[in-house]
């Protein structure tokens, strides 16, 4: 059973501060190289959702990611969430970042993940634009949190088709929702197996959540940031506690997850699975 591993390629301060990035120490090279070694050891190729800003500053890192046969996809230029953008700004952001990434990789970029999983009801205008540029998206978290989520969205890969098929194309946009667990009886979906949630739960829980998803014959879409395996990163006291929570345990959990399941990139998943059978839905609300 193939699961999906994704990495959101950000440095620690890009989650801490929206604007003053030049004031902080860069740790992305050492952390990503460490992450690449862990993926190498487990023989896993992942999808890297890359910020244009980081690709511009560290093109050799992106080349290294490509050389190891990982997929390079897009995470926007500077991590501005969609709720702080307009349709025009988003198109500019996508065009600018695509140019940077294509120049380095010499390849098509077919996937997108919105910063902060910010494809939500208020920003749903973005879907038309994403469909124009990408084959798939991985931004809809089928849960409810204070920051993001569309609780009624399917938990497993789906296509979303708007009522006007001429706008979306006959098939709609392919969506890869991050892994969730549905609590029996309550039917409430909770995020699992990615980022903070991978750090929050004991490793045995993360394994159990992925097993349950695989029992449904579905892939678990997992994600991690390079800074999450870096407990030595600077501490900013005013910053949210969950950024720093359990950083010293992530590497061990990540290794165990990699050792216990099979993971591929989204691009490789699309090439190997029967995606024509993926459910197409019209209504997420
Ligand atoms: Zn991000």
Short mmCIF file of C-alpha atoms and ligand atoms in Angstrom, two decimals:
data_model
loop_
_atom_site.label_atom_id
_atom_site.label_comp_id
_atom_site.label_asym_id
_atom_site.label_seq_id
_atom_site.Cartn_x
_atom_site.Cartn_y
_atom_site.Cartn_z
CA UNK A 1 0.00 0.00 0.00
CA UNK A 2 1.57 3.28 -1.12
CA UNK A 3 1.32 6.24 1.23
CA UNK A 4 2.38 9.76 0.33
CA UNK A 5 5.22 11.71 1.95
CA UNK A 6 5.41 15.47 1.51
CA UNK A 7 7.85 18.06 2.86
CA UNK A 8 6.95 21.76 3.14
CA UNK A 9 10.32 23.36 2.47
CA UNK A 10 10.44 26.22 4.96
CA UNK A 11 12.99 27.49 7.44
CA UNK A 12 12.07 27.74 11.15
CA UNK A 13 11.57 31.52 11.15
CA UNK A 14 9.22 31.42 8.15
CA UNK A 15 6.63 29.89 10.48
CA UNK A 16 7.49 32.33 13.29
CA UNK A 17 7.53 35.72 11.57
CA UNK A 18 5.64 36.89 8.49
CA UNK A 19 7.93 39.72 7.41
CA UNK A 20 11.38 40.22 8.89
CA UNK A 21 13.03 37.11 7.50
CA UNK A 22 16.43 38.73 6.98
CA UNK A 23 16.87 39.06 10.77
CA UNK A 24 17.12 35.33 11.41
CA UNK A 25 19.72 32.60 11.14
CA UNK A 26 19.24 30.28 8.12
CA UNK A 27 19.08 26.64 9.14
CA UNK A 28 17.30 25.24 6.09
CA UNK A 29 20.39 23.73 4.43
CA UNK A 30 21.53 21.63 7.38
CA UNK A 31 17.97 20.57 8.28
CA UNK A 32 16.93 19.65 4.75
CA UNK A 33 20.15 17.73 4.15
CA UNK A 34 19.47 15.77 7.33
CA UNK A 35 15.91 15.11 6.16
CA UNK A 36 17.22 14.00 2.74
CA UNK A 37 19.53 11.50 4.48
CA UNK A 38 16.61 10.07 6.48
CA UNK A 39 14.56 9.71 3.27
CA UNK A 40 17.59 8.12 1.52
CA UNK A 41 18.05 5.60 4.32
CA UNK A 42 14.39 4.59 4.02
CA UNK A 43 14.57 4.65 0.20
CA UNK A 44 11.64 7.07 0.01
CA UNK A 45 11.01 9.68 -2.68
CA UNK A 46 8.83 12.52 -1.42
CA UNK A 47 7.09 15.61 -2.79
CA UNK A 48 8.79 18.86 -1.69
CA UNK A 49 6.46 21.86 -1.64
CA UNK A 50 9.00 24.64 -2.13
CA UNK A 51 8.78 28.38 -1.41
CA UNK A 52 10.01 30.47 -4.35
CA UNK A 53 11.92 32.66 -1.86
CA UNK A 54 13.92 29.66 -0.63
CA UNK A 55 14.54 28.32 -4.15
CA UNK A 56 15.94 31.72 -5.19
CA UNK A 57 18.35 31.80 -2.27
CA UNK A 58 19.36 28.12 -2.29
CA UNK A 59 19.06 26.83 -5.87
CA UNK A 60 21.71 24.14 -5.23
CA UNK A 61 19.49 22.69 -2.48
CA UNK A 62 16.60 22.35 -4.95
CA UNK A 63 18.97 20.76 -7.51
CA UNK A 64 20.06 18.30 -4.85
CA UNK A 65 16.40 17.43 -4.11
CA UNK A 66 15.81 16.80 -7.85
CA UNK A 67 19.00 14.73 -8.20
CA UNK A 68 17.64 12.40 -5.53
CA UNK A 69 14.46 11.92 -7.61
CA UNK A 70 12.14 13.71 -5.23
CA UNK A 71 9.33 15.75 -6.73
CA UNK A 72 9.52 19.56 -6.61
CA UNK A 73 6.11 21.23 -6.27
CA UNK A 74 5.02 24.72 -5.19
CA UNK A 75 4.22 26.26 -1.79
CA UNK A 76 3.91 29.88 -3.01
CA UNK A 77 6.66 32.52 -3.14
CA UNK A 78 6.82 33.80 0.44
CA UNK A 79 4.23 31.80 2.39
CA UNK A 80 1.48 34.43 2.21
CA UNK A 81 -1.77 32.59 3.01
CA UNK A 82 -4.60 32.85 0.46
CA UNK A 83 -6.77 34.83 2.88
CA UNK A 84 -4.18 37.63 2.62
CA UNK A 85 -4.18 37.51 -1.21
CA UNK A 86 -6.47 38.51 -4.07
CA UNK A 87 -7.01 36.50 -7.29
CA UNK A 88 -4.59 38.82 -9.11
CA UNK A 89 -1.94 38.57 -6.38
CA UNK A 90 -2.22 34.78 -6.35
CA UNK A 91 -1.72 34.56 -10.11
CA UNK A 92 1.33 36.81 -9.87
CA UNK A 93 2.69 34.73 -7.00
CA UNK A 94 2.19 31.47 -8.95
CA UNK A 95 3.75 32.81 -12.18
CA UNK A 96 6.77 34.25 -10.38
CA UNK A 97 7.39 31.05 -8.38
CA UNK A 98 6.79 28.72 -11.35
CA UNK A 99 9.44 30.62 -13.30
CA UNK A 100 11.99 30.21 -10.50
CA UNK A 101 11.25 26.52 -9.93
CA UNK A 102 11.14 25.58 -13.64
CA UNK A 103 14.44 27.37 -14.25
CA UNK A 104 16.16 25.29 -11.53
CA UNK A 105 14.47 21.93 -12.14
CA UNK A 106 14.13 22.06 -15.93
CA UNK A 107 10.83 20.27 -15.38
CA UNK A 108 7.09 20.88 -15.19
CA UNK A 109 5.69 21.75 -11.75
CA UNK A 110 2.34 19.98 -11.41
CA UNK A 111 1.41 20.36 -7.75
CA UNK A 112 0.56 23.08 -5.26
CA UNK A 113 0.02 23.35 -1.52
CA UNK A 114 -1.30 26.64 -0.13
CA UNK A 115 0.59 28.19 2.79
CA UNK A 116 -1.23 27.37 6.06
CA UNK A 117 -3.55 24.97 4.16
CA UNK A 118 -5.47 28.15 3.38
CA UNK A 119 -7.92 26.79 0.78
CA UNK A 120 -11.05 27.30 2.90
CA UNK A 121 -14.60 28.47 2.21
CA UNK A 122 -13.60 32.17 2.10
CA UNK A 123 -10.73 31.56 -0.33
CA UNK A 124 -12.45 29.07 -2.60
CA UNK A 125 -12.06 31.48 -5.51
CA UNK A 126 -8.49 30.15 -5.64
CA UNK A 127 -9.59 26.74 -7.01
CA UNK A 128 -10.24 28.10 -10.53
CA UNK A 129 -6.77 29.65 -10.59
CA UNK A 130 -5.05 26.54 -9.24
CA UNK A 131 -6.78 24.40 -11.89
CA UNK A 132 -5.31 26.67 -14.56
CA UNK A 133 -1.72 26.00 -13.49
CA UNK A 134 -1.62 22.62 -11.72
CA UNK A 135 -2.71 18.98 -12.03
CA UNK A 136 -3.20 18.56 -8.31
CA UNK A 137 -3.53 20.46 -5.05
CA UNK A 138 -2.88 19.37 -1.47
CA UNK A 139 -4.30 22.25 0.56
CA UNK A 140 -7.74 21.16 1.77
CA UNK A 141 -7.58 19.85 5.33
CA UNK A 142 -10.83 17.93 5.87
CA UNK A 143 -11.22 19.04 9.47
CA UNK A 144 -11.95 22.14 11.53
CA UNK A 145 -9.17 24.07 13.29
CA UNK A 146 -9.00 27.76 14.25
CA UNK A 147 -6.63 28.35 11.30
CA UNK A 148 -7.86 26.15 8.46
CA UNK A 149 -10.03 23.27 7.29
CA UNK A 150 -13.14 22.30 5.32
CA UNK A 151 -14.81 19.80 7.67
CA UNK A 152 -17.09 18.22 5.05
CA UNK A 153 -14.35 17.61 2.48
CA UNK A 154 -13.53 13.94 1.79
CA UNK A 155 -10.67 12.41 3.77
CA UNK A 156 -9.12 10.66 0.79
CA UNK A 157 -7.96 11.80 -2.68
CA UNK A 158 -10.85 13.26 -4.70
CA UNK A 159 -11.57 15.50 -7.64
CA UNK A 160 -13.50 18.65 -7.09
CA UNK A 161 -15.70 19.85 -9.92
CA UNK A 162 -17.51 23.19 -9.87
CA UNK A 163 -20.98 23.37 -11.39
CA UNK A 164 -19.51 24.94 -14.55
CA UNK A 165 -17.40 22.19 -16.11
CA UNK A 166 -16.16 24.49 -18.87
CA UNK A 167 -14.30 26.40 -16.17
CA UNK A 168 -12.79 23.39 -14.46
CA UNK A 169 -12.36 20.95 -17.29
CA UNK A 170 -14.35 17.74 -17.32
CA UNK A 171 -12.36 16.15 -14.52
CA UNK A 172 -11.92 18.95 -12.02
CA UNK A 173 -8.90 19.51 -9.80
CA UNK A 174 -7.29 16.54 -8.07
CA UNK A 175 -7.02 17.02 -4.33
CA UNK A 176 -4.77 15.16 -1.86
CA UNK A 177 -6.07 15.94 1.65
CA UNK A 178 -3.61 15.56 4.55
CA UNK A 179 -4.24 12.52 6.75
CA UNK A 180 -7.08 12.59 9.27
CA UNK A 181 -8.65 10.10 11.65
CA UNK A 182 -12.42 9.90 11.99
CA UNK A 183 -13.49 9.32 15.58
CA UNK A 184 -16.11 6.54 15.53
CA UNK A 185 -19.69 7.49 16.55
CA UNK A 186 -18.89 11.25 16.76
CA UNK A 187 -17.80 11.26 13.09
CA UNK A 188 -15.43 14.10 13.92
CA UNK A 189 -12.23 14.19 11.89
CA UNK A 190 -8.94 15.04 13.59
CA UNK A 191 -5.64 15.82 11.84
CA UNK A 192 -2.96 13.12 12.23
CA UNK A 193 0.38 12.08 10.76
CA UNK A 194 1.71 15.49 9.73
CA UNK A 195 3.66 18.42 11.21
CA UNK A 196 2.48 19.36 14.70
CA UNK A 197 0.13 16.35 14.85
CA UNK A 198 3.01 13.97 14.17
CA UNK A 199 4.79 15.59 17.14
CA UNK A 200 1.69 15.65 19.33
CA UNK A 201 0.72 11.98 19.29
CA UNK A 202 2.92 9.12 20.53
CA UNK A 203 4.51 7.24 17.64
CA UNK A 204 2.30 4.18 18.24
CA UNK A 205 -0.77 6.41 17.63
CA UNK A 206 0.63 7.77 14.36
CA UNK A 207 1.28 4.20 13.21
CA UNK A 208 -2.24 3.18 14.19
CA UNK A 209 -3.80 6.14 12.30
CA UNK A 210 -1.90 5.25 9.12
CA UNK A 211 -2.84 1.55 9.46
CA UNK A 212 -6.54 2.48 9.75
CA UNK A 213 -6.31 4.65 6.62
CA UNK A 214 -4.59 1.82 4.74
CA UNK A 215 -7.32 -0.60 5.88
CA UNK A 216 -9.67 1.65 3.88
CA UNK A 217 -7.40 0.99 0.86
CA UNK A 218 -6.39 4.65 0.89
CA UNK A 219 -3.04 6.44 1.13
CA UNK A 220 -2.12 8.51 4.19
CA UNK A 221 -0.86 11.91 3.04
CA UNK A 222 1.86 12.83 5.57
CA UNK A 223 3.91 16.02 5.83
CA UNK A 224 6.84 17.48 7.72
CA UNK A 225 8.93 20.68 7.76
CA UNK A 226 12.75 20.52 7.89
CA UNK A 227 12.78 22.66 11.08
CA UNK A 228 10.71 20.02 12.89
CA UNK A 229 13.78 17.77 13.23
CA UNK A 230 15.87 20.65 14.64
CA UNK A 231 15.50 20.95 18.44
CA UNK A 232 18.51 23.34 18.53
CA UNK A 233 16.73 26.10 16.60
CA UNK A 234 16.56 29.52 18.32
CA UNK A 235 13.71 30.04 20.77
CA UNK A 236 11.50 33.06 20.42
CA UNK A 237 9.65 33.40 23.69
CA UNK A 238 6.68 35.28 22.33
CA UNK A 239 6.03 32.67 19.69
CA UNK A 240 3.28 30.05 19.78
CA UNK A 241 4.11 27.01 21.90
CA UNK A 242 3.07 24.46 19.27
CA UNK A 243 5.92 25.49 16.97
CA UNK A 244 8.41 24.11 19.55
CA UNK A 245 6.37 21.23 20.94
CA UNK A 246 8.21 17.89 21.05
CA UNK A 247 10.86 18.92 18.48
CA UNK A 248 13.35 16.58 20.15
CA UNK A 249 11.16 13.57 19.40
CA UNK A 250 10.22 14.22 15.77
CA UNK A 251 13.24 12.62 14.13
CA UNK A 252 12.63 9.34 15.95
CA UNK A 253 8.91 9.33 15.13
CA UNK A 254 9.58 10.25 11.50
CA UNK A 255 12.14 7.41 11.15
CA UNK A 256 9.74 4.87 12.63
CA UNK A 257 6.92 5.99 10.36
CA UNK A 258 9.24 5.73 7.32
CA UNK A 259 10.41 2.27 8.42
CA UNK A 260 6.92 0.88 8.95
CA UNK A 261 5.12 1.99 5.78
CA UNK A 262 5.74 2.49 2.07
CA UNK A 263 5.82 6.09 0.88
CA UNK A 264 6.01 7.70 -2.57
CA UNK A 265 5.80 11.25 -3.92
CA UNK A 266 2.46 12.49 -5.29
CA UNK A 267 3.87 12.47 -8.83
CA UNK A 268 4.88 8.80 -8.48
CA UNK A 269 1.52 8.01 -6.89
CA UNK A 270 -0.26 9.52 -9.92
CA UNK A 271 1.89 7.43 -12.25
CA UNK A 272 1.31 4.15 -10.42
CA UNK A 273 -2.28 4.20 -9.14
CA UNK A 274 -5.64 4.03 -10.89
CA UNK A 275 -6.51 7.68 -10.51
CA UNK A 276 -9.32 7.46 -13.06
CA UNK A 277 -11.33 5.80 -10.26
CA UNK A 278 -10.91 8.73 -7.90
CA UNK A 279 -14.26 10.07 -6.79
CA UNK A 280 -15.43 13.37 -8.31
CA UNK A 281 -17.59 15.54 -6.06
CA UNK A 282 -19.46 18.79 -6.57
CA UNK A 283 -20.23 20.01 -3.10
CA UNK A 284 -17.90 20.48 -0.12
CA UNK A 285 -20.21 22.42 2.16
ZN1 LIG B 1 3.92 26.12 4.90
#
